[in-house]
XYZ file of C-alpha atoms in Angstrom:
717
model
C -18.973 17.801 9.998
C -16.327 14.691 8.980
C -13.744 15.797 10.097
C -15.127 16.830 13.007
C -16.063 14.074 13.777
C -13.376 11.354 12.352
C -11.328 13.401 14.869
C -13.068 14.293 17.641
C -13.793 10.888 18.068
C -10.877 9.856 20.012
C -11.080 12.627 22.546
C -14.525 12.304 23.065
C -14.323 8.361 23.833
C -10.881 8.814 26.091
C -12.773 11.807 27.811
C -15.950 9.037 28.720
C -13.931 6.207 29.803
C -10.797 8.397 31.846
C -12.657 9.752 35.185
C -14.381 6.255 35.622
C -10.980 4.539 35.236
C -9.270 7.068 37.188
C -11.824 6.653 40.432
C -11.793 3.317 40.278
C -7.878 3.065 40.537
C -7.962 6.006 43.330
C -10.601 3.088 45.320
C -8.145 0.393 44.291
C -4.810 2.588 45.463
C -2.875 0.610 48.786
C -1.989 3.176 51.651
C 1.648 3.489 51.051
C 1.489 3.363 47.127
C 3.640 5.647 45.573
C 1.089 8.818 43.901
C 3.178 8.749 40.555
C 2.150 4.900 40.047
C 2.478 4.050 36.145
C -0.642 1.509 36.603
C -2.590 4.520 36.472
C -2.063 5.166 32.488
C -4.592 1.710 32.267
C -7.294 3.704 33.417
C -9.220 4.068 29.808
C -8.980 0.495 29.691
C -10.497 -0.111 32.994
C -13.108 2.684 32.452
C -14.125 1.229 29.296
C -14.331 -2.207 31.150
C -16.771 -0.649 33.434
C -18.847 1.039 30.769
C -19.375 -1.947 28.940
C -20.349 -4.118 31.641
C -23.200 -1.324 32.902
C -24.368 -1.258 29.443
C -24.582 -4.663 29.165
C -26.843 -5.227 32.048
C -28.966 -2.039 31.091
C -29.792 -3.263 27.849
C -30.128 -6.788 29.230
C -32.812 -5.614 32.010
C -35.003 -4.217 29.220
C -33.537 -0.279 29.328
C -33.744 1.437 26.630
C -30.699 2.280 24.237
C -31.364 5.844 24.325
C -30.810 5.336 28.325
C -27.094 4.585 27.910
C -25.772 8.687 27.573
C -27.455 9.941 30.322
C -26.507 7.235 32.415
C -22.849 7.465 31.654
C -22.913 11.205 31.918
C -24.073 10.741 35.335
C -21.711 8.629 36.497
C -18.773 10.217 34.560
C -20.015 13.368 36.524
C -19.892 11.256 40.025
C -15.982 9.536 39.043
C -14.881 13.520 38.215
C -16.489 14.785 41.776
C -14.769 11.764 43.576
C -11.252 12.021 42.198
C -12.008 15.732 42.984
C -12.315 15.000 46.584
C -9.383 12.766 46.651
C -6.864 15.521 45.296
C -5.898 13.322 42.122
C -2.001 13.648 41.814
C -0.985 16.364 38.762
C 1.559 13.855 37.827
C -1.105 11.606 36.921
C -3.007 14.002 34.973
C 0.057 14.934 33.179
C 0.890 11.265 32.367
C -2.598 10.779 30.945
C -1.860 14.056 28.988
C 1.071 12.899 27.544
C -0.123 9.623 26.414
C -3.816 10.428 25.348
C -1.806 12.941 22.840
C 0.497 9.473 21.817
C -2.676 7.951 21.166
C -4.034 10.920 19.405
C -1.398 10.437 16.877
C -2.022 6.550 16.499
C -5.411 6.969 16.016
C -5.230 9.424 13.205
C -2.301 7.545 11.283
C -5.146 4.564 12.173
C -7.901 6.103 10.318
C -5.749 8.220 7.468
C -7.635 6.480 4.403
C -10.944 7.496 5.759
C -9.213 10.983 6.292
C -7.353 11.127 2.737
C -10.988 9.817 1.245
C -12.623 13.102 3.312
C -15.973 10.869 3.681
C -17.780 8.946 6.266
C -17.182 5.151 5.193
C -15.861 1.595 5.653
C -12.892 0.139 5.543
C -12.062 -3.437 4.076
C -15.286 -3.146 1.807
C -14.555 -6.525 -0.821
C -11.859 -7.787 1.460
C -14.090 -8.990 4.966
C -18.151 -9.197 4.836
C -17.495 -9.890 8.470
C -17.857 -6.398 8.970
C -21.269 -5.405 7.740
C -22.852 -8.074 10.484
C -20.991 -6.077 12.781
C -22.744 -3.016 12.129
C -26.648 -4.707 12.094
C -26.478 -5.611 15.364
C -26.028 -2.791 17.141
C -28.598 -1.141 14.499
C -30.903 -4.050 15.846
C -30.018 -3.259 19.503
C -30.995 0.391 19.127
C -33.704 -0.068 17.475
C -35.240 -3.325 19.694
C -32.839 -3.901 22.573
C -32.324 -7.340 23.534
C -35.843 -8.544 22.056
C -34.934 -11.167 19.835
C -37.565 -13.141 18.697
C -38.071 -16.721 18.569
C -38.598 -16.362 15.202
C -36.751 -13.835 12.421
C -38.988 -13.699 9.597
C -38.842 -10.125 7.777
C -35.777 -9.352 5.879
C -32.271 -9.053 5.951
C -31.978 -6.961 9.090
C -33.444 -9.121 11.032
C -32.618 -12.128 9.677
C -28.622 -11.105 9.981
C -29.682 -10.547 14.274
C -31.008 -14.195 14.139
C -27.795 -15.234 12.304
C -25.571 -13.627 15.336
C -26.927 -14.382 17.736
C -27.076 -18.429 17.226
C -23.246 -17.096 17.103
C -23.095 -16.144 20.956
C -23.964 -12.497 20.033
C -24.247 -9.140 20.796
C -20.978 -9.308 22.543
C -19.307 -6.233 24.083
C -18.250 -4.962 20.533
C -21.632 -4.085 19.280
C -22.480 -2.643 22.810
C -19.468 -0.392 22.267
C -20.411 0.458 18.962
C -24.287 1.445 19.911
C -22.525 3.731 22.612
C -20.674 5.581 19.845
C -23.883 5.761 17.844
C -25.904 7.235 20.493
C -22.936 9.522 21.573
C -22.525 10.805 17.813
C -25.562 10.139 16.147
C -25.391 8.237 13.140
C -25.445 4.896 12.011
C -22.698 1.948 12.766
C -22.068 2.169 9.441
C -20.033 5.767 9.446
C -18.267 5.356 12.634
C -17.480 1.702 12.654
C -13.595 2.365 11.647
C -13.399 5.568 14.103
C -14.005 2.571 17.163
C -11.842 -0.082 15.689
C -8.683 2.684 15.779
C -9.641 3.847 19.048
C -9.053 0.414 20.289
C -6.080 0.388 18.446
C -4.802 3.224 19.833
C -5.582 2.027 23.429
C -2.391 -0.036 23.001
C -0.421 3.137 23.647
C -0.978 3.021 27.485
C -0.992 -0.917 27.595
C 2.301 -0.692 26.496
C 3.393 1.769 27.834
C 3.183 0.144 31.444
C 4.461 -3.089 29.792
C 7.348 -1.358 29.139
C 7.500 0.586 32.252
C 7.967 -2.973 34.118
C 10.906 -4.047 31.938
C 12.661 -0.984 33.663
C 12.264 0.852 30.158
C 12.468 4.551 30.369
C 9.316 6.982 30.196
C 9.760 8.678 26.956
C 10.911 5.533 25.283
C 8.028 3.206 26.980
C 5.470 5.833 25.697
C 7.529 5.854 21.831
C 7.355 2.077 22.082
C 3.482 2.341 22.855
C 2.808 4.348 19.622
C 4.630 2.307 17.898
C 2.795 -0.855 18.971
C -0.835 1.076 18.036
C 0.014 0.961 14.998
C 2.076 -2.126 14.085
C 1.356 -3.124 10.596
C -0.637 -6.128 11.645
C -3.195 -3.161 14.109
C -2.960 -1.642 10.665
C -4.583 -4.440 7.791
C -6.755 -5.844 10.527
C -8.363 -2.618 11.031
C -8.285 -1.642 7.217
C -9.776 -5.526 7.031
C -12.824 -5.169 9.177
C -11.947 -7.529 11.807
C -13.254 -5.528 15.027
C -13.635 -7.721 17.616
C -10.093 -8.691 17.114
C -8.816 -5.252 17.493
C -10.945 -4.507 20.261
C -10.259 -7.232 22.614
C -6.281 -6.572 22.381
C -5.843 -3.965 24.540
C -7.839 -5.547 27.198
C -5.795 -8.993 26.879
C -2.304 -7.437 27.334
C -4.093 -5.379 30.176
C -5.627 -8.972 31.810
C -1.941 -10.396 31.721
C 0.019 -7.251 33.329
C -3.049 -7.278 36.230
C -2.475 -10.898 37.196
C 0.966 -10.687 36.918
C 0.434 -7.333 39.595
C -1.625 -9.990 41.534
C 0.249 -12.710 41.124
C 3.922 -11.841 41.118
C 3.758 -8.933 42.795
C 1.033 -9.587 45.902
C -0.809 -5.991 44.391
C -4.068 -8.113 45.817
C -5.762 -4.595 45.956
C -5.744 -4.905 42.227
C -8.363 -7.994 41.957
C -11.339 -5.986 41.570
C -10.157 -4.210 38.297
C -8.331 -7.444 37.124
C -12.061 -9.168 37.358
C -13.428 -5.930 35.662
C -11.021 -6.052 32.841
C -11.327 -9.867 32.176
C -14.641 -9.758 32.263
C -14.279 -6.790 29.692
C -12.490 -9.566 27.178
C -14.941 -12.170 27.402
C -17.166 -9.801 26.669
C -15.605 -8.707 23.357
C -14.310 -11.901 22.431
C -15.673 -14.427 24.476
C -13.895 -17.281 25.986
C -11.215 -17.745 23.965
C -9.435 -14.613 25.285
C -8.823 -17.757 28.172
C -6.649 -19.319 25.888
C -3.831 -17.301 26.337
C -4.563 -16.633 30.194
C -4.342 -20.075 30.430
C -0.723 -20.264 28.970
C 0.454 -17.503 30.628
C -0.412 -18.656 34.331
C 1.804 -20.976 34.465
C 4.761 -19.898 33.174
C 3.973 -17.029 35.538
C 3.375 -19.613 39.251
C 7.003 -20.894 37.909
C 8.196 -17.124 38.557
C 5.908 -16.905 41.987
C 7.538 -20.921 43.431
C 11.152 -19.579 42.112
C 10.858 -16.214 44.048
C 9.702 -17.479 47.153
C 10.971 -21.145 47.282
C 7.479 -22.649 48.213
C 4.376 -23.790 46.428
C 2.345 -22.751 49.514
C 1.865 -19.366 47.852
C 0.401 -21.242 44.824
C -2.950 -22.051 47.383
C -3.124 -18.301 47.522
C -2.742 -17.436 43.907
C -4.916 -20.056 42.508
C -7.361 -18.607 44.827
C -7.449 -15.215 43.610
C -7.455 -15.868 40.329
C -10.551 -18.160 40.695
C -11.982 -15.125 42.748
C -11.201 -12.580 39.615
C -13.142 -15.263 37.168
C -15.807 -15.397 39.388
C -16.456 -11.979 40.244
C -16.010 -11.209 36.338
C -19.047 -14.050 35.768
C -20.725 -11.874 38.710
C -20.306 -8.352 37.027
C -20.926 -9.369 33.304
C -23.187 -12.765 33.712
C -24.723 -12.339 29.914
C -20.986 -12.850 28.740
C -20.955 -16.215 30.110
C -24.124 -16.915 29.001
C -23.390 -16.177 25.736
C -20.142 -18.695 25.523
C -21.973 -21.898 25.213
C -23.399 -20.847 22.036
C -20.002 -19.125 21.109
C -18.131 -22.378 21.836
C -20.669 -24.358 19.340
C -19.685 -21.533 16.681
C -15.919 -21.627 17.196
C -16.397 -25.543 16.949
C -18.048 -25.033 13.384
C -15.565 -22.573 12.242
C -12.251 -24.570 13.900
C -12.972 -27.697 10.977
C -9.962 -28.735 9.100
C -11.570 -26.932 6.129
C -12.573 -24.184 7.026
C -11.307 -20.849 5.827
C -13.653 -18.321 6.670
C -12.821 -14.772 5.147
C -8.934 -15.878 4.495
C -8.210 -16.207 0.473
C -6.227 -19.118 0.935
C -5.148 -22.213 2.916
C -1.497 -20.690 3.436
C -1.494 -18.213 6.185
C 1.762 -16.487 6.127
C 3.407 -16.377 9.948
C 6.440 -13.506 8.680
C 3.481 -10.229 9.122
C 3.541 -10.691 13.108
C 6.801 -9.496 12.872
C 5.703 -5.878 11.357
C 7.458 -6.004 8.276
C 5.448 -7.059 5.161
C 5.435 -4.818 2.478
C 2.538 -5.642 0.879
C -1.058 -4.179 1.232
C -2.878 -6.990 2.738
C -1.044 -9.150 5.325
C -2.992 -12.540 3.927
C -1.252 -12.213 0.617
C 2.568 -12.691 -0.198
C 5.077 -10.248 -1.234
C 7.247 -10.707 -4.382
C 10.482 -10.152 -5.555
C 13.047 -8.145 -3.596
C 10.069 -7.656 -1.281
C 9.676 -11.020 0.136
C 13.182 -10.701 1.286
C 13.300 -7.631 2.892
C 10.301 -9.293 4.571
C 12.498 -12.281 5.919
C 15.256 -9.661 7.014
C 13.037 -7.474 8.898
C 11.330 -10.570 10.569
C 15.215 -12.150 11.326
C 16.112 -8.463 13.094
C 13.056 -8.118 15.179
C 13.633 -11.852 16.290
C 16.961 -10.878 17.439
C 16.670 -7.902 18.674
C 13.641 -9.609 20.480
C 15.760 -12.249 22.049
C 18.279 -9.802 23.466
C 15.613 -8.450 25.339
C 14.372 -11.413 26.680
C 17.482 -12.332 27.810
C 17.534 -8.855 29.926
C 16.608 -9.357 33.811
C 14.697 -6.136 34.340
C 11.163 -8.002 34.118
C 12.085 -10.726 32.324
C 9.185 -12.770 34.355
C 6.648 -10.476 32.556
C 7.792 -10.498 29.051
C 8.740 -14.626 29.188
C 5.168 -14.889 30.276
C 4.062 -12.892 27.824
C 5.403 -14.611 25.203
C 4.550 -17.885 26.148
C 1.434 -16.838 26.453
C 1.234 -15.918 22.619
C 3.485 -18.031 21.214
C 1.595 -21.535 22.501
C -1.473 -20.294 20.558
C 0.090 -20.131 17.705
C 1.698 -23.586 17.692
C -1.489 -25.335 19.248
C -3.808 -23.359 16.555
C -1.437 -23.949 13.435
C -1.726 -27.801 13.891
C -5.073 -28.081 15.871
C -7.551 -25.389 13.897
C -8.487 -24.525 10.989
C -6.094 -21.302 8.868
C -9.221 -19.297 9.711
C -8.402 -19.347 13.860
C -4.632 -19.550 13.236
C -4.875 -16.406 11.306
C -6.359 -14.301 14.536
C -3.705 -15.655 16.600
C -1.053 -13.302 14.798
C -2.234 -10.305 15.136
C -3.097 -10.361 19.063
C 0.877 -11.229 19.270
C 2.083 -8.702 16.957
C 1.978 -6.347 20.155
C 4.077 -8.517 21.990
C 6.765 -8.803 19.719
C 7.077 -5.000 19.684
C 7.128 -4.869 23.290
C 9.858 -7.048 23.467
C 12.070 -5.619 20.251
C 11.682 -1.948 22.017
C 12.573 -3.115 25.682
C 15.501 -4.944 23.339
C 16.829 -2.000 21.739
C 17.105 0.025 24.545
C 18.349 -2.307 26.696
C 20.700 -2.128 23.987
C 21.343 1.179 23.818
C 22.822 1.265 27.302
C 25.117 -1.115 26.772
C 28.874 0.397 26.261
C 30.666 -2.091 23.481
C 27.518 -2.673 21.327
C 25.717 0.743 21.670
C 26.547 2.294 18.312
C 24.110 -0.366 16.841
C 21.143 0.333 18.704
C 20.111 3.688 16.619
C 20.935 2.219 12.753
C 18.491 -1.059 13.988
C 16.152 1.039 14.855
C 15.845 3.317 12.208
C 16.144 -0.068 9.439
C 13.055 -1.817 11.744
C 11.106 1.749 11.201
C 11.922 2.136 7.711
C 10.424 -1.323 7.505
C 7.586 -1.144 9.398
C 6.660 2.474 7.833
C 7.460 1.109 4.125
C 4.633 -2.018 4.926
C 2.301 0.369 6.382
C 2.497 2.812 3.805
C 1.566 -0.342 1.198
C -1.316 -1.345 3.178
C -2.816 2.173 3.421
C -2.401 3.298 -0.442
C -4.183 -0.654 -1.330
C -6.838 0.278 1.059
C -10.021 1.828 -0.338
C -12.434 4.106 2.058
C -16.330 3.018 0.819
C -18.634 4.448 -0.023
C -16.846 5.115 -3.871
C -19.450 5.692 -6.520
C -20.743 2.434 -6.730
C -21.651 3.031 -3.085
C -22.617 6.320 -3.478
C -25.554 5.492 -5.756
C -26.587 2.881 -3.542
C -27.304 6.201 -0.705
C -29.384 7.680 -3.678
C -31.345 5.049 -4.201
C -31.932 4.896 -0.407
C -33.001 8.259 -0.076
C -35.098 8.434 -3.165
C -36.976 4.783 -3.117
C -36.873 3.731 0.213
C -38.905 5.738 2.037
C -42.382 4.033 1.097
C -43.258 1.317 2.909
C -42.679 -2.157 0.857
C -40.573 -5.022 0.704
C -37.864 -4.674 -1.407
C -35.697 -6.992 -3.304
C -32.146 -6.565 -3.551
C -30.087 -8.750 -6.254
C -26.537 -8.608 -6.134
C -24.074 -11.752 -5.505
C -22.413 -11.712 -2.596
C -23.353 -7.905 -1.536
C -23.697 -7.862 2.315
C -22.772 -4.269 2.471
C -25.733 -3.240 -0.367
C -28.092 -5.183 2.003
C -27.400 -2.855 5.162
C -27.215 0.205 3.335
C -30.303 -0.608 2.136
C -31.724 -1.713 5.493
C -34.146 1.029 6.159
C -36.387 -1.496 5.029
C -36.884 -5.222 5.110
C -34.807 -6.055 2.534
C -33.659 -9.607 0.996
C -31.220 -10.989 -0.370
C -31.499 -14.515 -2.565
C -27.768 -14.659 -3.497
C -25.914 -13.170 -0.545
C -26.821 -15.767 2.251
C -29.787 -18.428 2.843
C -31.465 -15.554 5.051
C -34.993 -16.341 6.379
C -36.384 -13.095 5.771
C -38.997 -14.745 2.944
C -36.555 -14.449 0.189
C -37.589 -15.922 -3.127
C -36.164 -19.609 -4.374
C -33.532 -19.159 -7.400
C -33.001 -21.611 -9.782
C -30.055 -23.670 -8.395
C -27.896 -23.415 -11.596
C -28.032 -19.752 -11.820
C -27.689 -18.667 -7.734
C -23.511 -18.550 -8.297
C -22.717 -16.499 -11.487
C -22.324 -12.938 -12.135
C -25.980 -12.756 -14.330
C -29.301 -13.429 -12.512
C -32.718 -13.672 -14.020
C -35.332 -12.374 -12.467
C -37.698 -14.591 -13.954
C -36.546 -17.160 -11.511
C -38.025 -15.325 -8.503
C -40.931 -16.706 -7.269
C -43.201 -14.396 -5.844
C -42.157 -11.168 -7.645
C -45.784 -11.677 -9.656
C -47.347 -12.303 -5.982
C -47.204 -8.946 -4.680
C -44.731 -9.729 -2.700
C -42.476 -7.053 -3.433
C -42.940 -2.974 -4.137
C -39.465 -1.937 -5.163
C -36.242 -4.292 -7.076
C -32.984 -3.332 -7.184
C -30.509 -5.001 -9.213
C -26.784 -4.819 -10.235
C -26.384 -4.049 -13.435
C -23.839 -6.616 -13.608
C -26.195 -9.062 -13.301
C -29.364 -7.476 -14.726
C -29.768 -9.604 -17.829
C -33.479 -9.736 -17.848
C -36.023 -7.065 -17.453
C -38.584 -7.658 -14.504
C -42.122 -8.397 -15.640
C -45.320 -6.701 -15.427
C -46.483 -5.153 -12.904
C -42.921 -3.644 -12.607
C -41.155 -0.677 -14.437
C -37.740 0.197 -14.568
C -37.905 3.565 -12.724
C -34.164 4.545 -12.170
C -30.926 3.465 -14.903
C -27.764 4.350 -12.712
C -24.119 3.229 -13.826
C -24.112 0.990 -11.621
C -27.603 -0.396 -10.275
C -30.999 -0.492 -12.218
C -34.612 0.270 -9.914
C -37.640 -1.494 -10.914
C -40.865 -0.461 -9.151
C -44.125 -2.264 -8.954
C -47.032 0.284 -10.688
C -50.672 0.009 -9.201
C -52.372 0.614 -11.919
C -50.066 -1.418 -14.663
C -51.728 -4.474 -15.745
C -51.434 -7.828 -14.041
C -50.251 -10.771 -16.141
C -51.978 -14.193 -15.799
C -49.047 -16.040 -15.160
C -45.653 -15.706 -16.461
C -43.342 -18.046 -18.461
C -39.179 -17.343 -19.292
C -38.509 -18.224 -23.051
C -35.710 -20.353 -22.035
C -37.563 -23.099 -20.913
C -38.320 -23.771 -24.576
C -34.792 -24.797 -25.190
C -31.307 -24.840 -24.492
C -30.532 -21.529 -23.136
C -27.045 -22.822 -21.763
C -27.298 -21.323 -17.985
C -28.709 -17.743 -19.153
C -31.588 -15.739 -18.100
C -32.569 -15.621 -21.758
C -32.852 -17.653 -24.835
C -30.359 -16.874 -27.906
C -32.318 -17.297 -31.417
C -29.939 -16.765 -34.316
C -30.753 -14.831 -37.202
C -33.353 -16.452 -39.229
C -34.393 -19.099 -37.042
C -37.489 -20.217 -34.923
C -38.716 -20.863 -31.621
C -42.159 -22.468 -30.539
C -43.270 -21.694 -26.399
C -46.100 -22.948 -24.842
C -48.737 -20.964 -23.461
C -50.878 -22.300 -20.249
C -53.406 -20.158 -20.175
C -56.339 -19.073 -22.482
C -55.340 -15.189 -23.012
C -56.515 -12.627 -25.614
C -52.991 -10.814 -25.722
C -49.139 -11.425 -24.424
C -46.609 -9.481 -23.416
C -43.003 -10.184 -24.766
C -39.317 -9.067 -23.278
C -36.896 -9.259 -25.770
C -34.307 -7.029 -27.317
C -31.225 -8.039 -29.796
C -27.278 -8.858 -28.321
C -25.606 -5.439 -28.665
C -23.264 -6.107 -31.355
C -20.556 -3.209 -33.534
C -22.805 -3.930 -36.589
C -25.722 -2.395 -35.424
C -28.410 -5.261 -36.129
C -31.577 -4.627 -37.195
C -35.131 -5.962 -38.607
C -38.201 -7.450 -37.913
C -39.401 -10.157 -35.058
C -42.434 -12.090 -36.337
C -44.848 -13.871 -33.415
C -47.088 -16.410 -34.536
C -50.239 -17.776 -32.861
C -53.583 -19.741 -33.440
C -53.367 -18.960 -37.122
C -52.321 -15.178 -36.919
C -48.932 -13.360 -37.020
C -47.713 -9.904 -36.445
C -44.313 -8.478 -36.817
C -42.712 -6.042 -34.609
C -39.643 -4.066 -34.723
C -37.132 -5.331 -32.073
C -33.916 -2.913 -31.211
C -30.680 -3.358 -29.168
C -32.454 -1.447 -26.665
C -34.397 -4.043 -24.018
C -37.939 -3.377 -23.787
C -41.852 -5.024 -23.651
C -43.850 -5.306 -26.738
C -47.263 -5.256 -26.577
C -48.335 -8.864 -28.938
C -52.204 -8.993 -29.595
C -52.789 -12.613 -30.428
C -55.289 -14.286 -28.656
C -54.988 -17.989 -27.864
C -56.316 -21.085 -25.385
C -54.568 -23.287 -23.105
C -52.032 -25.043 -24.602
C -51.537 -22.842 -27.582
C -47.875 -22.263 -29.215
C -46.344 -19.428 -29.780
C -44.053 -19.931 -32.784
C -41.114 -16.778 -33.087
C -38.906 -16.362 -36.152
C -35.750 -13.942 -35.678
C -36.262 -11.771 -38.760
C -33.315 -9.497 -37.984
C -29.657 -9.433 -38.810
C -28.560 -10.074 -35.032
C -28.688 -12.175 -32.328
C -32.243 -12.154 -30.541
C -32.403 -12.241 -27.041
C -36.009 -13.905 -25.501
C -36.541 -13.198 -21.756
C -40.112 -13.861 -20.825
C -43.854 -13.684 -21.786
C -47.317 -12.994 -20.292
C -50.347 -14.022 -21.269
C -53.204 -10.924 -20.349
C -56.968 -11.327 -19.496
C -57.579 -8.248 -22.174
């Protein structure tokens, strides 16, 4: 099942987009146009642009997510009938099949860590928690559509949806992932990376048309498209879950190419295709795509004026682009509506101190050249690897500049270079490292395109042609080594710990009730368990009714269940806590029902004794910030009981030690005392000592080891 979905994802997704894109190109075809035009290679991108516009309209107008697939199939059938009636040229079909084959090779390389693992999962776990939020939105859309309540009050999924809606989401990425969920009948988590890899593989046809416009042969253009799709930054951005950036890249390059065709080559019939592709880019990555477009346009305009010798043509070009932009807003007005919220989010995250999901303020720029022999583009190679990275970057830059100097297609390549170098310079000095890092992955394909064109023209030079092959081999060796390191370092989650969470989900989370999941910064765990309403007090500040946590413990790798208000108030039916943090037994009426290698599960028992109150021992002395109080051998501790009681429950155990300590602990209250045998196994002890309000409970450690006292609860009986 896994391999069928994994390998079949690319051809199936291509099959639903290609007929629509080909039909749109046929409708836009000029009367005298060659039937073998390479522009048709962009058909999958244009088809996806039409699909995302249709999904956006349908969902915003209240259509259920179940209607997406039937409607899409009808549109595909109509597109195929139209192509049949128009007698689509076999050369175009042959071109698409060739590019689809190269795209499939790229796709397989991009999901290689998952194929090697042999199971569904997600790449980049523990590196970037943004991916979990990009999974939650399509899950929410699948259940509720765009019916977002004004106030979210119920658990992790709704609270996360609330957080993302405030930032301008959902966007085109979430709509595409929803389509994939409906198409394959799987949760977003399982197909997240497949969709990322599909979009990266679309760079094969996009880079192909760029290289063909640069007068590179079809064979070289096809191989250049393959190298562009599997470039180092494409790999690492997919492996680290930067989904919207990966998805917008083919749309951005397609938009720039179509602008060139419309403005430089007067192909006004492509205006609708330009508008359609532009709205898809806006839908996937909001207004930020316009930054690259705005820098691309002036250079194109300069070439236009030089070619015509007149400024008059600029008026027509300005009108054309304005018409395309306006048409894009009409085709998908909902992406425009969300721009305001997205702009506010970008403003907040662009602050100088914002690191986002980066690990350092230092963002290396050399990975953009594709030779970066380390598994994470945010880290630095060491030793000789660093020297290799500089040498590889220098090689790519020299060959790229050589390609830039060649006359064929110079206008397109120079305009594209300005469009991508501009944001790198601008965002390096005017925004946060977080946003600067986003420019590198988008610029990387341009360098590959320029490098391939440089090698191609060098191979045609009589005097220096002998350099082309060794330079290409050196480049491929450097990129291949960098990709290998990235693939080896990438972990395909779920690992054993994650698999345990899935078992807990299947075993315990089918019953109604609220669940408390406790693991610091563990957003993926919340997602795995989100079949129910899950609240996490330690991940982010959600509005899902999460209990309050004492500030001194909130950032520690230990957690005190005593500090969770509402646990005794029948708020939760189940507590799932990481064993690394479970240093405190859950109070009655919770009982330990599962103890795995990584997690403990406490379940509220309906017939359990309900205490009158609950008090942590550490309030009676210096707990050193721990969720328990440590009492040395022979030492005593007094703690005040607040209510009248007939007996007490005490949670206690001895600190683990190689000496295996033993002995009895003496509990005294109201003139009576009792000795209990306490072991290293955490347990709850019944202490039959009655008392009134403000009664002192005295505990004397008579054991040979350190006694850990957790909590005490008075009982009526």
